[in-house]
Amino acid sequence: MLWFTNKKKRLEMMQGIRPTSKATLKLQCLFCCKGDIDEAMKLYDYFAKDMPELPDYDPVQPTWMDNTKETVNGLMGWLRENQDTLAQGYDFIRGIIQSRQLPPITPETPSAPLPPINE
């Protein structure tokens, strides 16, 4: 392949290396070195020596069903935690609809008269 002979292209390919696992890094190094295993091993050793915590294989992405299950469980937990507040809100709205007027905002207990301002 002719485009592999251009060193600038090879450097651009090396800049595109995004190691998420040892297996991915090996494949990307092999691709950058146009299939030369010895050169790919040197490049892999160069990158991998600074990343000892790199996993062997890419982690498995959760499926659509796993994501949906996690979201629904979170929503159900929130509903369980806030069920008292939700019930109060429901009763409040139901009371407004049944009486067709807003409930009084202030309590109906009589308050003490205010003293005159000029005294």
mmCIF file of C-alpha atoms in Angstrom:
data_model
loop_
_atom_site.group_PDB
_atom_site.id
_atom_site.type_symbol
_atom_site.label_atom_id
_atom_site.label_comp_id
_atom_site.label_asym_id
_atom_site.label_seq_id
_atom_site.Cartn_x
_atom_site.Cartn_y
_atom_site.Cartn_z
ATOM 1 C CA MET A 1 0.000 0.000 0.000
ATOM 2 C CA LEU A 2 1.445 3.275 -1.078
ATOM 3 C CA TRP A 3 0.050 5.529 1.608
ATOM 4 C CA PHE A 4 1.883 3.613 4.345
ATOM 5 C CA THR A 5 5.217 4.771 2.968
ATOM 6 C CA ASN A 6 4.474 8.382 3.859
ATOM 7 C CA LYS A 7 5.884 9.037 7.366
ATOM 8 C CA LYS A 8 3.449 11.907 7.948
ATOM 9 C CA LYS A 9 0.527 9.548 7.430
ATOM 10 C CA ARG A 10 2.112 7.107 9.878
ATOM 11 C CA LEU A 11 2.475 9.820 12.533
ATOM 12 C CA GLU A 12 -1.158 10.805 12.018
ATOM 13 C CA MET A 13 -2.138 7.165 12.483
ATOM 14 C CA MET A 14 -0.091 6.983 15.699
ATOM 15 C CA GLN A 15 -1.848 10.087 17.007
ATOM 16 C CA GLY A 16 -5.130 8.244 16.484
ATOM 17 C CA ILE A 17 -4.186 5.461 18.898
ATOM 18 C CA ARG A 18 -6.726 5.375 21.736
ATOM 19 C CA PRO A 19 -5.825 2.443 24.001
ATOM 20 C CA THR A 20 -8.837 1.156 25.925
ATOM 21 C CA SER A 21 -7.287 -2.258 26.525
ATOM 22 C CA LYS A 22 -4.114 -4.201 25.814
ATOM 23 C CA ALA A 23 -5.794 -6.074 22.970
ATOM 24 C CA THR A 24 -6.960 -2.845 21.316
ATOM 25 C CA LEU A 25 -3.524 -1.271 21.723
ATOM 26 C CA LYS A 26 -1.867 -4.291 20.091
ATOM 27 C CA LEU A 27 -4.209 -4.155 17.100
ATOM 28 C CA GLN A 28 -3.756 -0.404 16.678
ATOM 29 C CA CYS A 29 0.034 -0.722 16.866
ATOM 30 C CA LEU A 30 -0.036 -3.520 14.298
ATOM 31 C CA PHE A 31 -2.152 -1.344 12.009
ATOM 32 C CA CYS A 32 0.207 1.638 12.383
ATOM 33 C CA CYS A 33 3.203 -0.553 11.569
ATOM 34 C CA LYS A 34 1.512 -1.925 8.419
ATOM 35 C CA GLY A 35 1.641 -5.478 9.715
ATOM 36 C CA ASP A 36 5.317 -5.540 10.756
ATOM 37 C CA ILE A 37 5.112 -7.550 13.978
ATOM 38 C CA ASP A 38 8.583 -6.675 15.318
ATOM 39 C CA GLU A 39 8.014 -2.952 14.846
ATOM 40 C CA ALA A 40 4.491 -3.238 16.292
ATOM 41 C CA MET A 41 5.874 -4.988 19.398
ATOM 42 C CA LYS A 42 8.360 -2.145 19.944
ATOM 43 C CA LEU A 43 5.599 0.430 19.556
ATOM 44 C CA TYR A 44 3.338 -1.541 21.897
ATOM 45 C CA ASP A 45 6.078 -1.771 24.541
ATOM 46 C CA TYR A 46 6.679 1.958 24.195
ATOM 47 C CA PHE A 47 3.027 2.766 24.915
ATOM 48 C CA ALA A 48 2.257 0.005 27.411
ATOM 49 C CA LYS A 49 5.185 0.640 29.779
ATOM 50 C CA ASP A 50 3.455 3.747 31.169
ATOM 51 C CA MET A 51 0.037 2.109 31.499
ATOM 52 C CA PRO A 52 0.261 -0.893 33.861
ATOM 53 C CA GLU A 53 -3.410 -0.588 34.872
ATOM 54 C CA LEU A 54 -4.624 -1.065 31.285
ATOM 55 C CA PRO A 55 -7.154 -3.954 31.209
ATOM 56 C CA ASP A 56 -6.521 -7.008 29.038
ATOM 57 C CA TYR A 57 -9.730 -6.608 27.015
ATOM 58 C CA ASP A 58 -12.263 -3.838 26.507
ATOM 59 C CA PRO A 59 -15.025 -3.805 29.116
ATOM 60 C CA VAL A 60 -18.359 -5.097 27.871
ATOM 61 C CA GLN A 61 -20.814 -2.292 27.190
ATOM 62 C CA PRO A 62 -24.163 -2.691 28.969
ATOM 63 C CA THR A 63 -27.027 -3.723 26.734
ATOM 64 C CA TRP A 64 -30.117 -1.652 26.067
ATOM 65 C CA MET A 65 -32.044 -3.870 28.452
ATOM 66 C CA ASP A 66 -29.472 -3.374 31.239
ATOM 67 C CA ASN A 67 -29.628 0.408 30.804
ATOM 68 C CA THR A 68 -33.431 0.344 30.847
ATOM 69 C CA LYS A 69 -33.482 -1.849 33.951
ATOM 70 C CA GLU A 70 -31.097 0.498 35.778
ATOM 71 C CA THR A 71 -33.176 3.559 34.841
ATOM 72 C CA VAL A 72 -36.453 1.951 35.930
ATOM 73 C CA ASN A 73 -34.919 0.800 39.233
ATOM 74 C CA GLY A 74 -33.687 4.335 39.895
ATOM 75 C CA LEU A 75 -37.107 5.783 39.122
ATOM 76 C CA MET A 76 -38.875 3.261 41.368
ATOM 77 C CA GLY A 77 -36.448 4.027 44.204
ATOM 78 C CA TRP A 78 -37.119 7.748 43.840
ATOM 79 C CA LEU A 79 -40.874 7.132 43.897
ATOM 80 C CA ARG A 80 -40.527 5.013 47.060
ATOM 81 C CA GLU A 81 -38.486 7.715 48.790
ATOM 82 C CA ASN A 82 -40.889 10.523 47.863
ATOM 83 C CA GLN A 83 -44.252 8.785 48.053
ATOM 84 C CA ASP A 84 -45.438 10.880 51.024
ATOM 85 C CA THR A 85 -44.702 14.150 49.222
ATOM 86 C CA LEU A 86 -46.365 12.876 46.056
ATOM 87 C CA ALA A 87 -49.464 11.795 48.020
ATOM 88 C CA GLN A 88 -49.729 15.234 49.637
ATOM 89 C CA GLY A 89 -49.481 16.903 46.234
ATOM 90 C CA TYR A 90 -52.129 14.588 44.836
ATOM 91 C CA ASP A 91 -54.485 15.327 47.732
ATOM 92 C CA PHE A 92 -53.891 19.065 47.330
ATOM 93 C CA ILE A 93 -54.701 19.000 43.599
ATOM 94 C CA ARG A 94 -57.705 16.746 44.195
ATOM 95 C CA GLY A 95 -59.035 19.176 46.822
ATOM 96 C CA ILE A 96 -58.692 22.102 44.403
ATOM 97 C CA ILE A 97 -60.558 20.227 41.680
ATOM 98 C CA GLN A 98 -63.387 19.111 43.981
ATOM 99 C CA SER A 99 -63.962 22.488 45.648
ATOM 100 C CA ARG A 100 -63.290 24.476 42.444
ATOM 101 C CA GLN A 101 -61.408 27.110 44.421
ATOM 102 C CA LEU A 102 -57.992 27.482 45.968
ATOM 103 C CA PRO A 103 -57.723 26.554 49.636
ATOM 104 C CA PRO A 104 -56.923 29.399 52.024
ATOM 105 C CA ILE A 105 -53.243 30.155 52.244
ATOM 106 C CA THR A 106 -53.251 31.501 55.809
ATOM 107 C CA PRO A 107 -54.560 29.472 58.720
ATOM 108 C CA GLU A 108 -58.052 30.320 59.941
ATOM 109 C CA THR A 109 -56.959 30.974 63.545
ATOM 110 C CA PRO A 110 -57.546 34.553 64.643
ATOM 111 C CA SER A 111 -54.421 36.596 65.115
ATOM 112 C CA ALA A 112 -53.797 39.221 67.755
ATOM 113 C CA PRO A 113 -54.534 42.808 66.670
ATOM 114 C CA LEU A 114 -51.516 44.891 65.760
ATOM 115 C CA PRO A 115 -50.622 47.763 68.108
ATOM 116 C CA PRO A 116 -51.060 51.304 66.794
ATOM 117 C CA ILE A 117 -48.061 52.705 64.912
ATOM 118 C CA ASN A 118 -47.914 56.087 66.727
ATOM 119 C CA GLU A 119 -47.443 54.692 70.221
#
